[in-house]
mmCIF file of C-alpha atoms and ligand atoms in Angstrom:
data_model
loop_
_atom_site.group_PDB
_atom_site.id
_atom_site.type_symbol
_atom_site.label_atom_id
_atom_site.label_comp_id
_atom_site.label_asym_id
_atom_site.label_seq_id
_atom_site.Cartn_x
_atom_site.Cartn_y
_atom_site.Cartn_z
ATOM 1 C CA MET A 1 139.206 67.308 100.007
ATOM 2 C CA LYS A 2 138.340 69.026 96.918
ATOM 3 C CA LYS A 3 134.422 70.208 96.811
ATOM 4 C CA THR A 4 134.261 68.689 93.388
ATOM 5 C CA ASN A 5 135.970 65.545 94.319
ATOM 6 C CA MET A 6 134.104 65.290 97.487
ATOM 7 C CA HIS A 7 130.604 65.496 95.123
ATOM 8 C CA ALA A 8 132.110 62.702 92.693
ATOM 9 C CA ILE A 9 132.571 60.661 95.411
ATOM 10 C CA LEU A 10 128.984 61.239 97.141
ATOM 11 C CA PHE A 11 127.439 60.852 93.854
ATOM 12 C CA LEU A 12 129.136 57.608 93.025
ATOM 13 C CA LEU A 13 128.649 56.357 96.710
ATOM 14 C CA CYS A 14 124.720 57.281 96.542
ATOM 15 C CA THR A 15 124.385 55.786 92.931
ATOM 16 C CA LEU A 16 125.573 53.020 94.150
ATOM 17 C CA THR A 17 123.426 52.669 97.525
ATOM 18 C CA LEU A 18 120.063 54.027 95.958
ATOM 19 C CA GLY A 19 120.626 52.492 92.769
ATOM 20 C CA ALA A 20 119.367 49.525 94.396
ATOM 21 C CA CYS A 21 115.994 51.224 95.377
ATOM 22 C CA SER A 22 114.379 51.806 91.980
ATOM 23 C CA LYS A 23 111.915 49.699 91.040
ATOM 24 C CA GLN A 24 109.253 49.052 87.795
ATOM 25 C CA ALA A 25 106.715 52.085 87.918
ATOM 26 C CA ASN A 26 103.314 50.720 87.369
ATOM 27 C CA TYR A 27 102.565 53.500 85.258
ATOM 28 C CA ASP A 28 102.595 54.227 81.878
ATOM 29 C CA TYR A 29 104.814 56.675 79.641
ATOM 30 C CA ASP A 30 106.739 56.179 76.994
ATOM 31 C CA ASN A 31 110.533 56.706 77.872
ATOM 32 C CA SER A 32 111.878 54.193 75.218
ATOM 33 C CA LYS A 33 113.321 57.268 72.992
ATOM 34 C CA PRO A 34 116.354 58.220 74.846
ATOM 35 C CA VAL A 35 116.528 61.349 72.319
ATOM 36 C CA TYR A 36 113.568 62.953 71.191
ATOM 37 C CA GLN A 37 112.853 64.857 67.757
ATOM 38 C CA LYS A 38 109.973 67.347 67.943
ATOM 39 C CA ALA A 39 108.070 65.527 65.858
ATOM 40 C CA ASP A 40 107.810 62.428 68.526
ATOM 41 C CA LEU A 41 106.273 64.696 71.119
ATOM 42 C CA GLN A 42 102.406 65.124 70.645
ATOM 43 C CA THR A 43 101.383 65.298 74.336
ATOM 44 C CA LEU A 44 103.595 65.869 77.422
ATOM 45 C CA ARG A 45 102.527 62.093 78.237
ATOM 46 C CA GLN A 46 105.411 61.101 75.648
ATOM 47 C CA ALA A 47 108.088 63.116 77.582
ATOM 48 C CA PRO A 48 111.079 61.400 78.328
ATOM 49 C CA TYR A 49 110.504 61.232 82.183
ATOM 50 C CA PRO A 50 107.173 61.927 83.910
ATOM 51 C CA ILE A 51 105.298 65.087 83.989
ATOM 52 C CA GLY A 52 102.485 65.561 86.098
ATOM 53 C CA ALA A 53 100.219 68.143 88.032
ATOM 54 C CA ALA A 54 98.800 68.592 91.200
ATOM 55 C CA VAL A 55 95.079 68.072 91.058
ATOM 56 C CA THR A 56 91.811 68.455 93.413
ATOM 57 C CA PRO A 57 89.086 66.093 93.123
ATOM 58 C CA SER A 58 86.395 68.338 93.131
ATOM 59 C CA THR A 59 87.793 70.174 89.862
ATOM 60 C CA LEU A 60 88.462 66.731 88.484
ATOM 61 C CA LYS A 61 84.959 65.503 88.968
ATOM 62 C CA SER A 62 83.431 69.344 87.731
ATOM 63 C CA ASN A 63 85.431 70.416 84.877
ATOM 64 C CA ALA A 64 85.511 68.089 81.843
ATOM 65 C CA ASN A 65 88.233 69.787 79.906
ATOM 66 C CA TYR A 66 90.762 69.907 83.352
ATOM 67 C CA ARG A 67 89.597 66.096 83.492
ATOM 68 C CA ASN A 68 90.991 65.712 79.933
ATOM 69 C CA THR A 69 93.960 67.881 80.074
ATOM 70 C CA VAL A 70 95.272 65.660 83.052
ATOM 71 C CA THR A 71 94.510 62.541 80.996
ATOM 72 C CA THR A 72 95.541 63.608 77.729
ATOM 73 C CA GLU A 73 99.162 65.237 78.911
ATOM 74 C CA MET A 74 100.037 64.079 82.556
ATOM 75 C CA SER A 75 101.608 61.004 83.518
ATOM 76 C CA SER A 76 101.328 61.513 87.402
ATOM 77 C CA ILE A 77 99.477 63.588 89.768
ATOM 78 C CA SER A 78 99.877 65.069 92.889
ATOM 79 C CA GLY A 79 97.131 65.623 95.380
ATOM 80 C CA GLU A 80 97.044 69.707 95.607
ATOM 81 C CA ASN A 81 95.620 69.478 99.343
ATOM 82 C CA ALA A 82 93.613 66.355 99.297
ATOM 83 C CA MET A 83 96.798 63.924 101.036
ATOM 84 C CA LYS A 84 97.583 66.349 103.719
ATOM 85 C CA MET A 85 97.220 65.621 107.135
ATOM 86 C CA ASN A 86 94.813 68.227 107.980
ATOM 87 C CA ALA A 87 92.603 66.877 104.860
ATOM 88 C CA ILE A 88 92.944 63.376 106.135
ATOM 89 C CA SER A 89 93.266 63.020 109.652
ATOM 90 C CA ARG A 90 89.541 63.987 111.825
ATOM 91 C CA GLY A 91 91.143 62.173 115.273
ATOM 92 C CA ARG A 92 93.521 59.396 116.325
ATOM 93 C CA LYS A 93 92.560 56.687 114.024
ATOM 94 C CA SER A 94 90.120 58.631 112.440
ATOM 95 C CA TYR A 95 90.190 59.298 108.864
ATOM 96 C CA PHE A 96 88.525 61.025 106.011
ATOM 97 C CA TRP A 97 89.859 59.070 103.012
ATOM 98 C CA ASP A 98 87.240 60.207 100.441
ATOM 99 C CA ASP A 99 89.439 62.734 98.340
ATOM 100 C CA ALA A 100 92.460 60.924 98.421
ATOM 101 C CA ASP A 101 90.564 57.731 97.600
ATOM 102 C CA TYR A 102 89.242 59.421 94.492
ATOM 103 C CA LEU A 103 92.893 60.528 93.405
ATOM 104 C CA VAL A 104 94.194 56.952 93.582
ATOM 105 C CA ASN A 105 91.213 55.518 91.910
ATOM 106 C CA PHE A 106 91.337 57.983 89.181
ATOM 107 C CA ALA A 107 94.875 57.325 88.302
ATOM 108 C CA VAL A 108 94.931 53.849 88.775
ATOM 109 C CA GLU A 109 91.690 53.869 85.942
ATOM 110 C CA ASN A 110 94.132 56.130 84.097
ATOM 111 C CA LYS A 111 97.236 54.882 84.290
ATOM 112 C CA LEU A 112 98.644 58.095 86.283
ATOM 113 C CA ARG A 113 101.679 57.837 89.028
ATOM 114 C CA VAL A 114 100.537 59.136 92.279
ATOM 115 C CA HIS A 115 102.877 61.199 94.432
ATOM 116 C CA GLY A 116 101.481 61.597 98.091
ATOM 117 C CA HIS A 117 101.825 65.191 98.754
ATOM 118 C CA THR A 118 102.626 64.857 101.784
ATOM 119 C CA LEU A 119 103.176 63.090 105.223
ATOM 120 C CA ILE A 120 104.573 65.372 107.943
ATOM 121 C CA TRP A 121 104.419 69.379 107.534
ATOM 122 C CA TYR A 122 104.678 72.459 110.118
ATOM 123 C CA LYS A 123 101.363 73.608 108.393
ATOM 124 C CA HIS A 124 97.845 72.717 109.119
ATOM 125 C CA THR A 125 98.359 70.287 112.084
ATOM 126 C CA PRO A 126 95.073 68.952 112.915
ATOM 127 C CA SER A 127 93.391 70.136 116.159
ATOM 128 C CA TRP A 128 93.644 66.996 118.016
ATOM 129 C CA VAL A 129 97.602 66.609 117.285
ATOM 130 C CA SER A 130 97.889 70.039 118.563
ATOM 131 C CA SER A 131 96.308 69.564 121.775
ATOM 132 C CA PHE A 132 97.330 65.854 122.111
ATOM 133 C CA SER A 133 99.221 65.480 125.536
ATOM 134 C CA GLY A 134 101.859 62.537 125.964
ATOM 135 C CA THR A 135 105.462 61.319 126.342
ATOM 136 C CA LYS A 136 107.663 61.686 123.629
ATOM 137 C CA GLU A 137 107.130 57.761 123.118
ATOM 138 C CA ASP A 138 103.551 58.434 122.645
ATOM 139 C CA TRP A 139 104.046 61.291 120.223
ATOM 140 C CA LYS A 140 106.300 58.746 118.246
ATOM 141 C CA THR A 141 103.283 56.473 118.681
ATOM 142 C CA ILE A 142 100.753 58.745 116.873
ATOM 143 C CA MET A 143 103.157 59.543 114.122
ATOM 144 C CA LYS A 144 104.112 56.306 113.363
ATOM 145 C CA GLU A 145 100.360 55.366 113.298
ATOM 146 C CA TYR A 146 99.198 58.179 111.190
ATOM 147 C CA ILE A 147 102.133 57.762 108.596
ATOM 148 C CA GLN A 148 101.496 53.709 108.477
ATOM 149 C CA ASP A 149 98.045 54.085 108.378
ATOM 150 C CA VAL A 150 98.079 56.571 105.269
ATOM 151 C CA VAL A 151 101.085 55.090 103.198
ATOM 152 C CA GLY A 152 99.917 51.317 104.080
ATOM 153 C CA ARG A 153 96.289 52.238 102.554
ATOM 154 C CA TYR A 154 97.965 53.179 99.437
ATOM 155 C CA LYS A 155 100.532 50.589 99.445
ATOM 156 C CA GLY A 156 101.707 49.660 95.883
ATOM 157 C CA LYS A 157 99.303 52.504 94.420
ATOM 158 C CA VAL A 158 100.904 55.886 95.484
ATOM 159 C CA ALA A 159 104.629 55.566 94.066
ATOM 160 C CA SER A 160 106.108 57.967 96.280
ATOM 161 C CA TRP A 161 105.520 60.525 98.626
ATOM 162 C CA ASP A 162 106.729 63.365 100.438
ATOM 163 C CA VAL A 163 107.588 62.152 103.450
ATOM 164 C CA VAL A 164 108.838 65.569 105.202
ATOM 165 C CA ASN A 165 107.841 69.175 103.432
ATOM 166 C CA GLU A 166 109.797 72.285 104.272
ATOM 167 C CA ILE A 167 111.723 71.342 107.252
ATOM 168 C CA ILE A 168 114.350 73.938 107.321
ATOM 169 C CA ASN A 169 114.362 77.873 108.147
ATOM 170 C CA ASP A 170 116.246 80.255 105.462
ATOM 171 C CA ASP A 171 119.432 79.928 108.010
ATOM 172 C CA GLY A 172 119.498 76.378 107.711
ATOM 173 C CA SER A 173 118.219 75.665 111.375
ATOM 174 C CA LEU A 174 115.545 73.025 111.885
ATOM 175 C CA ARG A 175 112.098 74.523 111.110
ATOM 176 C CA ASP A 176 110.045 74.447 114.510
ATOM 177 C CA CYS A 177 106.775 72.079 114.264
ATOM 178 C CA ILE A 178 105.068 70.396 116.732
ATOM 179 C CA TRP A 179 106.968 67.295 115.893
ATOM 180 C CA LEU A 180 110.338 68.582 116.526
ATOM 181 C CA GLN A 181 109.197 70.126 119.863
ATOM 182 C CA LYS A 182 107.443 66.601 120.987
ATOM 183 C CA ILE A 183 110.268 64.166 119.368
ATOM 184 C CA GLY A 184 113.132 66.170 118.814
ATOM 185 C CA PRO A 185 115.158 66.130 115.563
ATOM 186 C CA GLU A 186 114.767 62.160 114.946
ATOM 187 C CA TYR A 187 111.168 62.963 113.958
ATOM 188 C CA ILE A 188 112.936 63.083 110.452
ATOM 189 C CA SER A 189 114.526 60.089 110.208
ATOM 190 C CA LEU A 190 111.610 58.129 112.049
ATOM 191 C CA ALA A 191 109.147 59.846 109.664
ATOM 192 C CA PHE A 192 111.165 57.978 106.768
ATOM 193 C CA GLN A 193 111.546 54.382 108.644
ATOM 194 C CA TYR A 194 107.879 54.033 109.423
ATOM 195 C CA ALA A 195 106.680 54.906 105.986
ATOM 196 C CA HIS A 196 109.305 52.533 104.418
ATOM 197 C CA GLU A 197 107.824 49.881 106.790
ATOM 198 C CA ALA A 198 104.524 50.528 105.457
ATOM 199 C CA ASP A 199 105.213 50.204 101.894
ATOM 200 C CA PRO A 200 109.115 49.336 101.315
ATOM 201 C CA ALA A 201 108.719 49.700 97.624
ATOM 202 C CA ALA A 202 107.749 53.390 98.052
ATOM 203 C CA ILE A 203 110.093 56.413 96.720
ATOM 204 C CA LEU A 204 110.541 58.447 99.764
ATOM 205 C CA PHE A 205 111.422 62.222 99.461
ATOM 206 C CA TYR A 206 112.533 65.361 101.003
ATOM 207 C CA ASN A 207 110.686 68.152 99.759
ATOM 208 C CA ASP A 208 111.151 71.772 100.367
ATOM 209 C CA TYR A 209 111.616 75.650 98.556
ATOM 210 C CA GLY A 210 114.058 77.911 98.086
ATOM 211 C CA HIS A 211 116.823 75.089 96.184
ATOM 212 C CA GLU A 212 116.971 77.988 93.008
ATOM 213 C CA TYR A 213 117.128 81.075 94.982
ATOM 214 C CA SER A 214 119.155 80.416 98.317
ATOM 215 C CA HIS A 215 122.721 78.687 99.073
ATOM 216 C CA ALA A 216 122.097 78.303 102.153
ATOM 217 C CA ARG A 217 118.523 76.388 101.877
ATOM 218 C CA ARG A 218 120.351 74.410 99.118
ATOM 219 C CA LYS A 219 123.541 73.429 101.183
ATOM 220 C CA LYS A 220 121.690 72.404 104.224
ATOM 221 C CA ALA A 221 118.903 70.425 102.423
ATOM 222 C CA TYR A 222 121.520 68.409 100.330
ATOM 223 C CA HIS A 223 123.351 68.114 103.885
ATOM 224 C CA LEU A 224 120.752 66.753 105.731
ATOM 225 C CA ALA A 225 119.468 63.752 103.139
ATOM 226 C CA ASP A 226 123.257 63.073 102.595
ATOM 227 C CA SER A 227 123.533 62.849 106.516
ATOM 228 C CA LEU A 228 120.021 60.413 106.497
ATOM 229 C CA ALA A 229 121.288 58.344 103.797
ATOM 230 C CA LYS A 230 124.514 58.106 105.067
ATOM 231 C CA ASN A 231 122.850 56.933 108.416
ATOM 232 C CA ASN A 232 120.352 54.234 106.360
ATOM 233 C CA VAL A 233 117.525 56.146 106.603
ATOM 234 C CA PRO A 234 115.123 55.042 103.745
ATOM 235 C CA ILE A 235 115.485 58.629 101.600
ATOM 236 C CA HIS A 236 115.532 58.275 97.757
ATOM 237 C CA GLY A 237 114.825 61.406 96.760
ATOM 238 C CA LEU A 238 115.188 65.351 96.767
ATOM 239 C CA GLY A 239 111.896 67.423 96.235
ATOM 240 C CA LEU A 240 112.489 70.940 94.764
ATOM 241 C CA GLN A 241 109.090 72.681 94.982
ATOM 242 C CA MET A 242 110.572 75.558 92.580
ATOM 243 C CA HIS A 243 107.715 78.148 92.586
ATOM 244 C CA THR A 244 109.614 80.900 90.928
ATOM 245 C CA ASN A 245 108.540 83.766 88.388
ATOM 246 C CA ILE A 246 110.218 85.199 85.234
ATOM 247 C CA SER A 247 112.721 87.182 87.203
ATOM 248 C CA ARG A 248 114.762 84.051 87.871
ATOM 249 C CA ALA A 249 117.978 83.360 85.616
ATOM 250 C CA GLY A 250 117.602 80.322 83.993
ATOM 251 C CA ASN A 251 121.023 79.126 85.286
ATOM 252 C CA ASP A 252 119.420 79.100 88.742
ATOM 253 C CA ILE A 253 117.127 77.029 87.909
ATOM 254 C CA ARG A 254 119.393 74.394 85.772
ATOM 255 C CA TYR A 255 121.906 74.602 88.520
ATOM 256 C CA ALA A 256 119.287 73.928 91.475
ATOM 257 C CA ILE A 257 118.454 70.681 89.590
ATOM 258 C CA THR A 258 121.799 69.708 88.478
ATOM 259 C CA ALA A 259 123.189 70.288 91.827
ATOM 260 C CA ALA A 260 120.303 68.201 93.877
ATOM 261 C CA ALA A 261 121.233 65.049 91.182
ATOM 262 C CA VAL A 262 124.857 65.295 92.557
ATOM 263 C CA THR A 263 123.522 63.578 96.044
ATOM 264 C CA GLY A 264 122.900 60.659 93.967
ATOM 265 C CA LEU A 265 119.259 60.735 94.984
ATOM 266 C CA LYS A 266 116.139 60.535 92.649
ATOM 267 C CA VAL A 267 115.085 64.740 92.103
ATOM 268 C CA HIS A 268 111.389 65.676 91.471
ATOM 269 C CA VAL A 269 110.887 69.663 90.483
ATOM 270 C CA SER A 270 107.563 68.633 92.711
ATOM 271 C CA GLU A 271 105.667 72.165 92.404
ATOM 272 C CA PHE A 272 106.691 74.175 89.875
ATOM 273 C CA ASP A 273 104.898 77.008 88.565
ATOM 274 C CA VAL A 274 106.599 80.167 86.809
ATOM 275 C CA ALA A 275 104.648 83.374 87.999
ATOM 276 C CA VAL A 276 104.719 86.592 85.200
ATOM 277 C CA ASN A 277 102.973 88.983 87.280
ATOM 278 C CA ALA A 278 104.672 88.778 90.605
ATOM 279 C CA ASP A 279 104.601 92.609 90.890
ATOM 280 C CA LYS A 280 101.091 92.638 89.982
ATOM 281 C CA LYS A 281 101.298 95.423 87.547
ATOM 282 C CA LEU A 282 100.025 93.265 84.816
ATOM 283 C CA THR A 283 95.945 92.764 83.690
ATOM 284 C CA ALA A 284 96.508 90.470 81.131
ATOM 285 C CA ILE A 285 99.412 88.067 79.857
ATOM 286 C CA ASN A 286 101.716 89.423 77.172
ATOM 287 C CA GLU A 287 103.957 87.678 74.797
ATOM 288 C CA THR A 288 106.912 89.105 75.857
ATOM 289 C CA VAL A 289 106.509 87.879 79.490
ATOM 290 C CA ALA A 290 104.817 84.653 78.007
ATOM 291 C CA LEU A 291 108.263 84.074 76.094
ATOM 292 C CA GLN A 292 110.339 84.540 79.177
ATOM 293 C CA GLN A 293 108.210 81.822 81.073
ATOM 294 C CA LYS A 294 108.553 79.555 78.011
ATOM 295 C CA GLU A 295 112.084 80.064 78.379
ATOM 296 C CA LEU A 296 112.249 78.744 82.215
ATOM 297 C CA TYR A 297 109.438 75.961 81.433
ATOM 298 C CA ARG A 298 112.389 75.058 78.547
ATOM 299 C CA VAL A 299 115.402 75.432 81.158
ATOM 300 C CA ALA A 300 113.702 73.197 83.515
ATOM 301 C CA ALA A 301 112.844 70.648 80.994
ATOM 302 C CA LYS A 302 116.195 70.247 79.655
ATOM 303 C CA ALA A 303 118.157 70.412 83.142
ATOM 304 C CA MET A 304 115.940 67.049 84.111
ATOM 305 C CA LEU A 305 116.930 65.520 80.906
ATOM 306 C CA ASP A 306 120.458 66.084 81.660
ATOM 307 C CA ILE A 307 120.646 64.414 84.996
ATOM 308 C CA PRO A 308 121.171 60.510 85.122
ATOM 309 C CA GLU A 309 118.389 58.951 83.711
ATOM 310 C CA ASN A 310 117.685 56.618 86.825
ATOM 311 C CA GLN A 311 117.308 60.000 88.924
ATOM 312 C CA ARG A 312 114.506 61.735 86.924
ATOM 313 C CA TRP A 313 111.549 61.231 89.124
ATOM 314 C CA GLY A 314 110.122 64.242 86.693
ATOM 315 C CA ILE A 315 107.842 67.604 86.875
ATOM 316 C CA THR A 316 104.985 68.423 88.504
ATOM 317 C CA MET A 317 103.340 71.481 87.863
ATOM 318 C CA TRP A 318 101.495 72.922 90.971
ATOM 319 C CA GLY A 319 98.173 72.749 89.054
ATOM 320 C CA VAL A 320 96.854 72.248 85.635
ATOM 321 C CA HIS A 321 95.740 75.305 83.788
ATOM 322 C CA ASP A 322 96.308 79.019 85.130
ATOM 323 C CA PRO A 323 92.719 79.534 86.972
ATOM 324 C CA SER A 324 93.758 76.098 88.754
ATOM 325 C CA SER A 325 96.540 77.427 90.549
ATOM 326 C CA TRP A 326 97.468 78.284 93.904
ATOM 327 C CA LEU A 327 98.233 82.114 92.591
ATOM 328 C CA SER A 328 95.216 82.538 90.419
ATOM 329 C CA PRO A 329 93.353 84.982 92.656
ATOM 330 C CA ASN A 330 96.532 87.892 92.078
ATOM 331 C CA PRO A 331 96.515 86.623 88.729
ATOM 332 C CA ASP A 332 99.892 85.326 88.030
ATOM 333 C CA TRP A 333 99.495 82.659 84.538
ATOM 334 C CA ALA A 334 102.128 80.462 85.731
ATOM 335 C CA LEU A 335 100.996 77.067 83.921
ATOM 336 C CA PRO A 336 101.535 75.720 80.451
ATOM 337 C CA PHE A 337 97.827 75.909 79.938
ATOM 338 C CA ASN A 338 95.751 79.018 80.003
ATOM 339 C CA ALA A 339 91.968 79.364 81.002
ATOM 340 C CA SER A 340 90.427 77.944 77.924
ATOM 341 C CA PHE A 341 92.728 75.028 78.335
ATOM 342 C CA GLU A 342 95.174 75.996 75.135
ATOM 343 C CA LYS A 343 98.414 75.425 75.093
ATOM 344 C CA LYS A 344 100.718 78.363 75.943
ATOM 345 C CA PRO A 345 104.056 79.398 75.070
ATOM 346 C CA ALA A 346 105.338 77.516 78.202
ATOM 347 C CA TYR A 347 103.732 74.332 76.947
ATOM 348 C CA ASP A 348 106.229 74.232 73.647
ATOM 349 C CA GLY A 349 109.028 75.197 75.905
ATOM 350 C CA LEU A 350 108.720 72.005 77.701
ATOM 351 C CA LEU A 351 108.726 70.393 74.641
ATOM 352 C CA GLN A 352 111.903 71.949 73.250
ATOM 353 C CA GLY A 353 113.499 71.244 76.798
ATOM 354 C CA PHE A 354 112.570 67.275 76.383
ATOM 355 C CA TYR A 355 113.897 67.219 72.508
ATOM 356 C CA GLN A 356 117.176 69.390 73.591
ATOM 357 C CA GLY A 357 116.268 72.241 70.953
ATOM 358 C CA LYS A 358 115.488 75.756 71.582
HETATM 359 O O1 G3I B 401 88.676 73.910 101.057
HETATM 360 C C1 G3I B 401 88.604 75.033 101.889
HETATM 361 C C2 G3I B 401 87.151 75.668 101.807
HETATM 362 O O2 G3I B 401 86.089 74.768 102.339
HETATM 363 C C3 G3I B 401 86.716 76.992 102.689
HETATM 364 O O3 G3I B 401 85.497 76.888 102.729
HETATM 365 C C4 G3I B 401 88.275 77.825 102.295
HETATM 366 C C5 G3I B 401 88.226 78.785 103.396
HETATM 367 O O4 G3I B 401 89.327 79.270 103.465
HETATM 368 O O5 G3I B 401 89.241 76.787 102.702
HETATM 369 C C6 G3I B 401 89.839 75.878 101.869
HETATM 370 O O6 G3I B 401 90.699 75.247 101.904
HETATM 371 C C7 G3I B 401 91.683 75.933 101.573
HETATM 372 C C8 G3I B 401 92.557 74.977 100.169
HETATM 373 O O7 G3I B 401 93.702 75.263 100.218
HETATM 374 C C9 G3I B 401 91.628 74.601 99.208
HETATM 375 O O8 G3I B 401 91.535 75.761 98.371
HETATM 376 C C10 G3I B 401 92.558 76.194 102.331
HETATM 377 O O9 G3I B 401 92.115 77.388 103.298
HETATM 378 C C11 G3I B 401 94.015 77.073 101.705
HETATM 379 O O10 G3I B 401 95.049 77.369 102.954
HETATM 380 C C12 G3I B 401 94.690 76.059 100.965
HETATM 381 O O11 G3I B 401 96.061 76.212 100.214
HETATM 382 C C13 G3I B 401 96.937 75.425 100.077
HETATM 383 C C14 G3I B 401 98.263 75.576 100.539
HETATM 384 O O12 G3I B 401 98.917 74.915 100.156
HETATM 385 C C15 G3I B 401 98.030 75.092 101.867
HETATM 386 O O13 G3I B 401 97.491 73.841 102.131
HETATM 387 C C16 G3I B 401 96.985 75.806 98.503
HETATM 388 O O14 G3I B 401 95.913 75.076 97.725
HETATM 389 C C17 G3I B 401 98.020 74.553 98.029
HETATM 390 O O15 G3I B 401 98.202 75.324 96.851
HETATM 391 C C18 G3I B 401 99.637 75.024 98.510
HETATM 392 O O16 G3I B 401 100.317 73.997 98.308
HETATM 393 C C19 G3I B 401 101.636 74.243 98.924
HETATM 394 C C20 G3I B 401 102.290 72.986 98.945
HETATM 395 O O17 G3I B 401 101.494 72.257 99.975
HETATM 396 C C21 G3I B 401 103.690 73.041 99.433
HETATM 397 N N1 G3I B 401 104.430 74.103 99.071
HETATM 398 C C22 G3I B 401 103.869 75.521 98.830
HETATM 399 C C23 G3I B 401 102.635 75.210 98.319
HETATM 400 C C24 G3I B 401 101.969 76.832 97.868
HETATM 401 O O18 G3I B 401 101.711 77.303 99.034
#
């Protein structure tokens, strides 16, 4: 079968089966206008799909400008670290909830959607898990307990989860992790199943990187997501991390988003940032690189606008302002707000992408 025909059929099938999973979200953003004019858009919160940021509880508590930027501009938040297993799990059935609770309560108060990042990841396995000893069934049980305790606690409050994060190698094989070693490849479908049982309304994602630069990674990710969906595993979306930089062609970003939508799954650009100083030569951001960065923000915003509306989970930036980026010690000036929380050209790039202009 020709590739385009296969994609079209896959798209149709997935749209039909997964469309039934969409639900009314309990967050507040204005999606009433299908075509935007520049004047319509005063903040990112008015974007035609959710725009979010990864946040940390400590900075939300200590920095009023950071907090105000989140509540004014964002429709959605992800915990940058607070919802990872090493942050929550202190032992079997022993949890540290303070930071995750803080984020969820903050989001409820401010009508923000919460995206849970991440349930299962090969990195930062808590030491009690690494040293756990048991049968395959015992390993399934501890994974189920963890996933269901976390997802169950935030049922109805966390709209979506990265169920599995970074699960493939560059050659497309499954990445080694303790869950693969102890349970086998079915740990992936089980993780989705356990999360779905705990909150049947939550939108469940497979999140990974490299969609915009590696055909092998992209192809494997689609294939994996597609085979999970075909086997009735409750997967609803593909997360494209998209930590990128100004050397990337806009077409690569556009293609990654457009091609992900062909699966019929929801698409979340889940960790977006555009570094301008990848070779570490700059000591300050300048207009040339700021405009190159703006263009990639515009392309991503427009590409998300161009996929079917029911598949647009949105764009989440990996931080709020340049100093809160995980890249900041370098520095890379990768986000749309500068150190003084002023809007950079990248911010205008997003707005332009929303209203389809240039
Ligand atoms: O909070 C502790 C602090 O108490 C301690 O003194 C210090 C000593 O190293 O570490 C601090 O924790 C660090 C944490 O960030 C908070 O700053 C961890 O060491 C550090 O490993 C952690 O890095 C995070 C990284 O994931 C690993 O979890 C980054 O902030 C976070 O931006 C990054 O995010 C990942 C996504 O989850 C997955 N995709 C890639 C992305 C970027 O790497």
